[in-house]
Every structure is written in C-alpha cells, then in structure tokens.
Short mmCIF file of C-alpha atoms and ligand atoms in Angstrom, two decimals:
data_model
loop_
_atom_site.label_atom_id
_atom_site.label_comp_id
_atom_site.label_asym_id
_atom_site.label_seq_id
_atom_site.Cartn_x
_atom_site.Cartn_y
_atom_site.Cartn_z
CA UNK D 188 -25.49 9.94 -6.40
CA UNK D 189 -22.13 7.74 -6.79
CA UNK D 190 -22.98 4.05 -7.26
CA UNK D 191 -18.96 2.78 -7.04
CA UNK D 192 -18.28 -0.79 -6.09
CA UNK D 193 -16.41 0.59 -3.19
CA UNK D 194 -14.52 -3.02 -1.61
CA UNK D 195 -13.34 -5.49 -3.46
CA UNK D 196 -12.61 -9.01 -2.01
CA UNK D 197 -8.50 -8.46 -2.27
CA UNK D 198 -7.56 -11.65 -2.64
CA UNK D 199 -10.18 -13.03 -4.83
CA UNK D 200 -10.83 -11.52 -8.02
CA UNK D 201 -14.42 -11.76 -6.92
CA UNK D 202 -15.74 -7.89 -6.74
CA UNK D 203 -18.04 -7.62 -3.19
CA UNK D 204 -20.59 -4.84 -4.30
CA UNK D 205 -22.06 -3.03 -1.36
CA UNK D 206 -22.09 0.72 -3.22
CA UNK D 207 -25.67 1.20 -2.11
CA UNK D 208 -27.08 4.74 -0.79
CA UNK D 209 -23.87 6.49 -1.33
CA UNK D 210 -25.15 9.50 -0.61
CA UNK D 211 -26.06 9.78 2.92
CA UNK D 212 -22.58 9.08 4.01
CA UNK D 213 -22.54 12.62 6.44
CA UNK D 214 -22.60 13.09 9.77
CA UNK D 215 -22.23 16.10 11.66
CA UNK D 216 -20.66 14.78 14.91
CA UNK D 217 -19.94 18.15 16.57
CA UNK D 218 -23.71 18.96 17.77
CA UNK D 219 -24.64 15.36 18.57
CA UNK D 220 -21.45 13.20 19.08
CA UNK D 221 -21.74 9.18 19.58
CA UNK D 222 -20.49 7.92 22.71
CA UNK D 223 -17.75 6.40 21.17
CA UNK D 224 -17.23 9.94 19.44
CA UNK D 225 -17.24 11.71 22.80
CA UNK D 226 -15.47 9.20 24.54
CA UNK D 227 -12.67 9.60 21.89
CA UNK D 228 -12.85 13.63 22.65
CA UNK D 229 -10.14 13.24 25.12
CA UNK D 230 -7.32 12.51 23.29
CA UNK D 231 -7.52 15.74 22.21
CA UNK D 232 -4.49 16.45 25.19
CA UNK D 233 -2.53 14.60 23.32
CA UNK D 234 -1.07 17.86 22.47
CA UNK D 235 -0.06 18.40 25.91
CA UNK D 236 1.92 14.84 26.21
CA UNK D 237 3.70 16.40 23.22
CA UNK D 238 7.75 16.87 23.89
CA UNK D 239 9.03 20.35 21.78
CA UNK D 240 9.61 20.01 18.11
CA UNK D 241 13.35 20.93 18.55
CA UNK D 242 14.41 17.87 21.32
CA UNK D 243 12.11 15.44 18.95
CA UNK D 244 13.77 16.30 15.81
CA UNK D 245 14.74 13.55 13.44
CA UNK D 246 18.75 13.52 13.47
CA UNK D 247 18.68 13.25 9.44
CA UNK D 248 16.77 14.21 7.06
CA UNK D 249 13.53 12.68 5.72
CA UNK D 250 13.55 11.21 2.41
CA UNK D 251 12.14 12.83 -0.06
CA UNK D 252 8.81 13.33 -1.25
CA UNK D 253 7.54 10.88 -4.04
CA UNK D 254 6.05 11.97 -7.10
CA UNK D 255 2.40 12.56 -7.01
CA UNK D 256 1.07 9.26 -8.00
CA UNK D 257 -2.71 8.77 -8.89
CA UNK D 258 -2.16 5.12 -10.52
CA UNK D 259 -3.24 1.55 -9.94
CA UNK D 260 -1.21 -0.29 -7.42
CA UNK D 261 -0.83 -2.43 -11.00
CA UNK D 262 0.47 0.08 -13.03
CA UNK D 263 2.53 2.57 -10.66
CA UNK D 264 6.20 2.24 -10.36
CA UNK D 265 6.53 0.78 -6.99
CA UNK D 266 8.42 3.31 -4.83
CA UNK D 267 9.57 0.31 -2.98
CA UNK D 268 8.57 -3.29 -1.90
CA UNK D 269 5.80 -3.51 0.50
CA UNK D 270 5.39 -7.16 1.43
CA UNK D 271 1.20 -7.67 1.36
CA UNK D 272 0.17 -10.50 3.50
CA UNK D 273 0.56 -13.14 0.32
CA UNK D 274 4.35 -12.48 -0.23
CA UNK D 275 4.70 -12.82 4.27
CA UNK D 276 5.47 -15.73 5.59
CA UNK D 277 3.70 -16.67 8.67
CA UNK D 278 6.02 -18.57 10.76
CA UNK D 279 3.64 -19.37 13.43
CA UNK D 280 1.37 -22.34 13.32
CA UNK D 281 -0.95 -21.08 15.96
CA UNK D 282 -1.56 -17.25 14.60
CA UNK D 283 -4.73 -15.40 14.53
CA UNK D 284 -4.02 -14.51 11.05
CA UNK D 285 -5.87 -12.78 8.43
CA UNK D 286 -9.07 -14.54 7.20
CA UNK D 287 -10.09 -12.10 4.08
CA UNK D 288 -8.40 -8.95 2.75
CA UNK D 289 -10.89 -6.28 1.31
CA UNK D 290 -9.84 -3.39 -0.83
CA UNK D 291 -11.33 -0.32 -0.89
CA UNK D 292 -12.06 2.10 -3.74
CA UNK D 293 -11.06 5.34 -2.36
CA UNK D 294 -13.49 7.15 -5.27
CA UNK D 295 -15.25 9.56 -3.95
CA UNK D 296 -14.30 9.42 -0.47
CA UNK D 297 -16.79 6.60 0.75
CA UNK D 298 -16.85 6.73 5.00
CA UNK D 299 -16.49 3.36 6.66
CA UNK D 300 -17.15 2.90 10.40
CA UNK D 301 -20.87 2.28 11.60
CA UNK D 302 -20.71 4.58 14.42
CA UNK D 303 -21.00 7.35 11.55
CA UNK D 304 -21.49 5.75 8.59
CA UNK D 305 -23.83 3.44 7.35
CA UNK D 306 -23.74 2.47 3.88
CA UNK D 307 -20.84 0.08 4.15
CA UNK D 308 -21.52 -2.65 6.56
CA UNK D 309 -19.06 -4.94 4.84
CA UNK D 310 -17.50 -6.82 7.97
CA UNK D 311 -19.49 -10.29 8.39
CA UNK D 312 -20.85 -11.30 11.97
CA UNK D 313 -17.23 -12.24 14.04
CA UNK D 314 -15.14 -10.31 11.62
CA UNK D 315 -13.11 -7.38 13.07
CA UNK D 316 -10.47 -5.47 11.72
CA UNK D 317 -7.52 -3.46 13.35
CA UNK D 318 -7.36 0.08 13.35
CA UNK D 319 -4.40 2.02 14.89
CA UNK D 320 -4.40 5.65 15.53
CA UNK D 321 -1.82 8.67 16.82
CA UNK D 322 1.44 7.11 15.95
CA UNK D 323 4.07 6.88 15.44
CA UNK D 324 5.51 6.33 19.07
CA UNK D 325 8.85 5.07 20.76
CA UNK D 326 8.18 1.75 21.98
CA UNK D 327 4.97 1.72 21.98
CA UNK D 328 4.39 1.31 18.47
CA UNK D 329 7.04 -1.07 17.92
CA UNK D 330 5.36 -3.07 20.58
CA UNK D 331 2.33 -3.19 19.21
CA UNK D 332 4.13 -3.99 15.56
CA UNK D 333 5.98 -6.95 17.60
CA UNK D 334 2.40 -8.64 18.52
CA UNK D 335 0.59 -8.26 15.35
CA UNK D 336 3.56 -9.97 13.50
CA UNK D 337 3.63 -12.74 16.09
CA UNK D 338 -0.05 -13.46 15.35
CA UNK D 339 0.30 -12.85 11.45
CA UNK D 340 -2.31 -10.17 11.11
CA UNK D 341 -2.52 -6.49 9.71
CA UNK D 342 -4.32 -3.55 11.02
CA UNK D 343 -4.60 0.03 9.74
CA UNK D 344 -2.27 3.01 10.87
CA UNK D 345 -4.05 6.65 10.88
CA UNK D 346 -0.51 8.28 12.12
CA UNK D 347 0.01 12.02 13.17
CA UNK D 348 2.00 13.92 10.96
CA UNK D 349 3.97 15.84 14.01
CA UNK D 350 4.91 12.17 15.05
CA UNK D 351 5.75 10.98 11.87
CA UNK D 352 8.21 13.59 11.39
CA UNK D 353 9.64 12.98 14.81
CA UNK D 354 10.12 9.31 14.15
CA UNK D 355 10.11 8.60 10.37
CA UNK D 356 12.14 5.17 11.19
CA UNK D 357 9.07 3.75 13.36
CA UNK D 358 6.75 4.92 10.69
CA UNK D 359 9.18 3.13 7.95
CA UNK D 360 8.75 -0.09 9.92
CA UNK D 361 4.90 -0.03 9.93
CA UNK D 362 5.16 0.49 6.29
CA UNK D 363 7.85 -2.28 5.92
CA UNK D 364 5.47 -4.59 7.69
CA UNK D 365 3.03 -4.29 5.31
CA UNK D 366 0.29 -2.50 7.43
CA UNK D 367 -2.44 0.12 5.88
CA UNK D 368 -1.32 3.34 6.54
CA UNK D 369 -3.25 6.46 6.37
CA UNK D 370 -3.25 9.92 7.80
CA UNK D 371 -4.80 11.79 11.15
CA UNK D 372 -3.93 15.44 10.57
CA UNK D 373 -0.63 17.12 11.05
CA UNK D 374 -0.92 18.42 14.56
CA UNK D 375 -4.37 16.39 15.80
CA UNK D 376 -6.68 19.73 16.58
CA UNK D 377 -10.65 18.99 16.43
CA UNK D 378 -10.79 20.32 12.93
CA UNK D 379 -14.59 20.56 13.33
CA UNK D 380 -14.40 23.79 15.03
CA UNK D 381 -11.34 25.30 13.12
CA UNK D 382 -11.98 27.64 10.22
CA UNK D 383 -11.93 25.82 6.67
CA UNK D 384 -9.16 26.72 5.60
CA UNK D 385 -6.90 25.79 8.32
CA UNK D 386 -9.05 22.07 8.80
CA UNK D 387 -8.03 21.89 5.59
CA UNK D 388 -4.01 22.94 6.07
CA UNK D 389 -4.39 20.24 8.83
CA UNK D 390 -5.51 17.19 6.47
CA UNK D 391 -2.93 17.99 3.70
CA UNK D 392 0.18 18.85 5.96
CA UNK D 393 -1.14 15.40 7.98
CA UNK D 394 -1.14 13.60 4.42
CA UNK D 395 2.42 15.09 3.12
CA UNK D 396 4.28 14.46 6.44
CA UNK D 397 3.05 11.42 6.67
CA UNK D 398 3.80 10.24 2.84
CA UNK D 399 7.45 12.09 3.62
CA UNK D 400 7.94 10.07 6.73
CA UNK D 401 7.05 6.93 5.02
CA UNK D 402 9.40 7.29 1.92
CA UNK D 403 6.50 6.22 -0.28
CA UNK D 404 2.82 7.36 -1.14
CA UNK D 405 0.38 5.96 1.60
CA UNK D 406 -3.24 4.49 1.40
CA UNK D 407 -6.01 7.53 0.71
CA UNK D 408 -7.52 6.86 4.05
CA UNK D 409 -8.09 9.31 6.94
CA UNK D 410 -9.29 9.48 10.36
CA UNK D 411 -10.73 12.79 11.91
CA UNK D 412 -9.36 13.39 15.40
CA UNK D 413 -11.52 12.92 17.81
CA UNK D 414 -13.96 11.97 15.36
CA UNK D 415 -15.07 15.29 14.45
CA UNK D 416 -16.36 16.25 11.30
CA UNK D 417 -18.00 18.81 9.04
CA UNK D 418 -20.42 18.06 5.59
CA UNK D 419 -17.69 20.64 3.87
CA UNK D 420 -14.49 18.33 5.29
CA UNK D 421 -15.72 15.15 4.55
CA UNK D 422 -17.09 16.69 1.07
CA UNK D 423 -13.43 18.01 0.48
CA UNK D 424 -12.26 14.54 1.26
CA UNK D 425 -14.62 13.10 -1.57
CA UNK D 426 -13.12 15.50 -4.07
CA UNK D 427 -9.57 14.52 -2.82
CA UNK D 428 -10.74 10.53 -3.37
CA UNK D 429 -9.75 10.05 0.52
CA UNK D 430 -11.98 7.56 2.72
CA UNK D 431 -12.90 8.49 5.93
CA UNK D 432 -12.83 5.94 8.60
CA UNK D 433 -15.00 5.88 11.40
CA UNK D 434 -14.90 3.01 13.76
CA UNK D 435 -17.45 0.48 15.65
CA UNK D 436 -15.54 -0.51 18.95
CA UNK D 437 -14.09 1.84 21.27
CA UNK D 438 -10.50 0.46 22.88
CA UNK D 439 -10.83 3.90 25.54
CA UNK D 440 -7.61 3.04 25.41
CA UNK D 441 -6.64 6.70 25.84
CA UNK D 442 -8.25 6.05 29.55
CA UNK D 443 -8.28 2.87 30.11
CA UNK D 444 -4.12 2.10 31.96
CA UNK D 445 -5.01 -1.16 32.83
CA UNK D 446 -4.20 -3.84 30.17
CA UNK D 447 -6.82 -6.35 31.57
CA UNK D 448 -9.05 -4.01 31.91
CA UNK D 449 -8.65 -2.71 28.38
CA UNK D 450 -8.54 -6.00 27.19
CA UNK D 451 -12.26 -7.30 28.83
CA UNK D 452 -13.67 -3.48 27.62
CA UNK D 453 -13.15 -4.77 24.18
CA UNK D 454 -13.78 -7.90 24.39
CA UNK D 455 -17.58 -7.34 25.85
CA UNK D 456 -17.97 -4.60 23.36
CA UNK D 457 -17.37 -7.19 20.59
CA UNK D 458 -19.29 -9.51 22.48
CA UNK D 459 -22.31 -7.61 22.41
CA UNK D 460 -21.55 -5.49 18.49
CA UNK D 461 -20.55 -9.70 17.21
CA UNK D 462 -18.05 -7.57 14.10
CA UNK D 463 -16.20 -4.06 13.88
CA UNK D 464 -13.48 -1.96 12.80
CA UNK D 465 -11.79 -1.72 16.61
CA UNK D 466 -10.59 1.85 17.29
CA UNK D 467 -6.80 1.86 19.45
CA UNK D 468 -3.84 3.97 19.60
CA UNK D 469 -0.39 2.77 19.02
CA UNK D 470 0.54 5.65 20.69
CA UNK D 471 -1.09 4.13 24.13
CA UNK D 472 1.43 2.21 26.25
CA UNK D 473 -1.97 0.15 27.76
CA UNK D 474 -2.45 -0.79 24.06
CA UNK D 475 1.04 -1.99 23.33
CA UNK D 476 1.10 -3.72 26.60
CA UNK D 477 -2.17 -5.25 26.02
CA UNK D 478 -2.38 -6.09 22.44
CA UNK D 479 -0.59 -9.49 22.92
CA UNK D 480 -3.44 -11.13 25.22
CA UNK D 481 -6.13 -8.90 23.19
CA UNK D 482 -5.25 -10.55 20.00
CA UNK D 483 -5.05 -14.25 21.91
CA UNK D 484 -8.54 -13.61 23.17
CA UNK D 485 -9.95 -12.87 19.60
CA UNK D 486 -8.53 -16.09 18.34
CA UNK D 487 -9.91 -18.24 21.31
CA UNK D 488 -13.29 -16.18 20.74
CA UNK D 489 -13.18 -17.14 17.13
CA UNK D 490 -13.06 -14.18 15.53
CA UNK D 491 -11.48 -13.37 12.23
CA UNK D 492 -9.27 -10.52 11.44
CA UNK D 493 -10.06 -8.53 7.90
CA UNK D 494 -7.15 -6.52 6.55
CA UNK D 495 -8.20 -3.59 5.05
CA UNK D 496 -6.28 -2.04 2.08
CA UNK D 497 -6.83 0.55 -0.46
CA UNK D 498 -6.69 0.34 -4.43
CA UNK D 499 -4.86 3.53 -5.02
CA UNK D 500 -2.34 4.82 -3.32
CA UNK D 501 -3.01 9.04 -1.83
CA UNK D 502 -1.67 12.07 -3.66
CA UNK D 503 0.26 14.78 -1.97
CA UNK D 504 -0.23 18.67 -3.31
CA UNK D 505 3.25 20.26 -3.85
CA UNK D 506 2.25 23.33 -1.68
CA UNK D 507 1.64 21.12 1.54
CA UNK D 508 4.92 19.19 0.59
CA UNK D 509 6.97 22.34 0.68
CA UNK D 510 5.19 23.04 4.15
CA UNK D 511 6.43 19.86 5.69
CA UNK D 512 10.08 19.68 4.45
CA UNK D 513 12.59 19.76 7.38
CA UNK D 514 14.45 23.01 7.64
CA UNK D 515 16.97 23.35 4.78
CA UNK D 516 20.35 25.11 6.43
CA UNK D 517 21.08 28.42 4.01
CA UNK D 518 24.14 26.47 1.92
CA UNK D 519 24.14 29.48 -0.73
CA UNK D 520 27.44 31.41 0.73
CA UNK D 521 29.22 28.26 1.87
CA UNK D 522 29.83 27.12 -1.78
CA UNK D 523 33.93 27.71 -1.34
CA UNK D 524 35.82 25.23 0.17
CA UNK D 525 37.11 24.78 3.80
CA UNK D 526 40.74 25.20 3.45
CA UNK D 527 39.86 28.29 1.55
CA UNK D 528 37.46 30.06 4.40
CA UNK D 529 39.24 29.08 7.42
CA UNK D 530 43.04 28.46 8.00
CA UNK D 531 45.13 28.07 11.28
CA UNK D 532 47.12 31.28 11.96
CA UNK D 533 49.09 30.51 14.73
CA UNK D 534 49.90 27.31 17.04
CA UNK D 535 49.35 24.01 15.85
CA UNK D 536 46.85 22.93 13.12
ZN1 LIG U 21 -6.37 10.46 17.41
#
C-alpha cells in the first residue's frame, strides 16, 4: 500500500530504495513467538529488579518538555547540539568504527528486524548494527557508553521511560554521545495482552518520559517489550510515523551472567546469521562488562558496524506530557514572603 523509500544512505546523498511489499510488515508474536521473541519474554521481571519510585527519584527536576516538533532534522530549530558521527572525532587509530550510516524514514511506521519483519533487509552480509534496550542504568549504561566511544561506533537506545525519569543525567549522556535513541514503553508490561487503551498509555507515557528525560525530541523509533505485538499497536504506530524495531541476534543477555559466555553466544549467532541488528540491554551488567571484548571480536571478525538514525525527530501528545511531569509541590498559598509567615518569638534568631 505505502511505497516510501524508507533508508537513506546518511552520509551519501545517494537514496538506498528498499520500500518493497510494505504491506505485510505484521506479525502477531503473542500466539506463535520466535525463539528470539520467547527467549526475550523474560525480561519481563524486570519489574521486579525495580527499586520504589520514591528512593529513585531524580533530586531536580527534569527539563522541560520541547515543543512538538514534526520537522526535518534540516529545518527544525535544534533543541541542542547532538554531535553525529561526522562532527566526532575518533581519537583511536585502531576503532571498530562506523562503516555506513543509514537513515530511516519513520513514514508510516515501517518495522525493521528480520525476526518479525521482512521487507527491509537493508544490512549487507557482515554488517551489524547495535541495538540497546531497558536503560537507562547506573553504571551499567555508562559502561557500556565508555566502550562504544573507545571503539568509535553508535548503537541505538530503546530506553524505559520509568528509568529515564529515574536517571535523566545517564539518559542526557547517551544523547550527548550522539547515539539513536528511541522509546520501550513507560513501565515495560507485555502490551500484547493489555487492553488498547492502556498499550497505548504505555507507548506515549514511554515516548514523553523519555523525550522529557532527554531535554530534546528523540528518534520515532520503538521497541515492544518482550517483543510482543498486536496488528492494532503496530497499526497505531504507523499512524503515529513511529518504526518498530525488531531485531536478528539475540545477546540473552538478560540470562546469560557470564561475559565470555555472552560474548561467544553472539558471536556464533553472527557467525551462522553473517549480518543483524544485535538485540542487548544496557541495563545488563554482563553486557556492560562484556561489550569491550564483544566489540574487539567484531572488528577481528571483520564485521562492520551500521549506525542507524532517523530523518525526523518523534512527537510527544500534550496529554501524555502532562502525565509524565514530576510532581509539582502546591506553591499557590506560599506566594508571601518568609519573614512575613514565620518570625522568631522568643530566644535567639
Ligand atoms: Zn526490554
């Protein structure tokens, strides 16, 4: 039904047209989940890993929401610099670095990911690119920001709204290093099996915290927990111009403690898929630990790293914006000054 040239060769001005079939994009995971879809059904305890709201609070508050912005990267105001990999320098000789950057027209809501999508098999044999999901995280997402610099690649953040209110700084440094970041729902419940209505609460409070968090609008791309969709959620995703990522190599990360172990899963998995969008959570302490070797390994196996960014940037509805502002304190009757409410009575001031 669409025919959209969907990636675009970002640093070329060479358009790469692969908008064929556009309209079998669905997949109902729920009644006959991939392996890598099941296997990924376990983070869903995340939730029980999860430290109360109140202890996790941010100490001040977020920044505010941007303006709705539907523009061209070109044309937008930028809210504020975000270094893309041209304008980094890459002080290290040796890096993996980034061989191509593609950009992806969000029109639509095109899915990417083999294991549930099809239509877009834009990676070429030994390409992979980095996908990072359930952040942001003390340490461990820093971590994992520490090793991708030091090998002078980018990957793709699909954060948790929850945890990007908790930690809005860690989620300003992803941004500030020039990653892709998207959105993962607010709260990370298997919206497949949630009424519509609150699925769809999930995505936009996910979206808005996430936007808040960062201090700037964020890339129109999306990852469903656990991988577990609906036709009418990734159909309200098309309407919303939101891409839906899938992935084609499993990390297991979420079970996998080990970092060699980890690292040899993925590597034989790439071995034997030869490309794919690699599926990992910066949220994983075997991840951050792991990353450093992973990313060696990929260079001495050749592979090239393809850094995936989007053409627009997302929009946030005002109504999920409202839900995710940090609690104002009541400052309607305090309008007088101090010295006016309270004074000393007796003793010393
Ligand atoms: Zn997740």
């Amino acid at each position: 039904m669409r025919r959209v040239a969907v990636l675009t060769a970002g640093c070329s001005a060479l358009a790469v047209l692969v908008g064929l079939g556009a309209g079998r994009a669905y997949f109902s995971a729920p009644s006959a989940p991939t392996a890598a879809a099941s296997a990924e059904l376990t983070t869903g305890a995340i939730a029980t890993r999860w430290p109360t709201p109140a202890s996790e609070a941010p100490k001040s508050p977020a920044p505010p929401i941007q303006p709705v912005v539907a523009k061209e990267p070109a044309t937008m105001p930028a809210p504020a610099p975000v270094p893309g990999p041209a304008q980094q320098a890459c002080n290290n000789p040796n890096a993996l670095g980034i061989s191509r950057t593609v950009e992806i027209d969000t029109t639509g809501g095109p899915g990417l990911g083999l294991s549930q999508y099809r239509d877009y098999d834009f990676l070429e044999p030994g390409e992979v690119a980095l996908t990072f999901d359930d952040g942001p995280w003390p340490v461990n997402t820093p971590a994992v920001l520490t090793a991708l610099a030091n090998e002078c690649v980018k990957a793709v953040f699909f954060p948790i709204g929850k945890h990007s209110s908790w930690h809005p700084a860690i989620l300003k440094q992803v941004v500030a290093a020039g990653h892709t970041v998207g959105s993962h729902t607010w709260s990370h419940v298997n919206l497949a099996i949630k009424p519509f209505a609150e699925a769809k609460t999930e995505i936009e409070k996910g979206i808005s915290g996430t936007v808040l968090a960062a201090g700037q609008p964020t890339s129109p791309f999306f990852r469903f927990p656990q991988l577990r969709q609906t036709p009418e959620l990734k159909a309200y995703l098309g309407e919303r111009n939101i891409a839906t990522f899938s992935i084609d190599i499993d990390s297991e990360d979420f079970r996998i403690h080990k970092p060699e172990q980890l690292i040899s899963g993925v590597m034989t998995k790439l071995k034997k898929a030869g490309k794919g969008i690699i599926l990992m959570h910066d949220f994983q302490k075997s991840t951050a630990q792991a990353l450093p070797e992973l990313l060696s390994q990929l260079k001495a196996g050749g592979y090239k790293v393809v850094f995936i960014t989007a053409k627009d940037r997302v929009t946030t509805l005002p109504e999920y914006d409202a839900q995710v502002q940090p609690a104002q304190q009541p400052t309607a009757s305090n309008a007088r000054p101090i010295n006016s409410v309270i004074r000393t009575v007796s003793g010393a001031k």
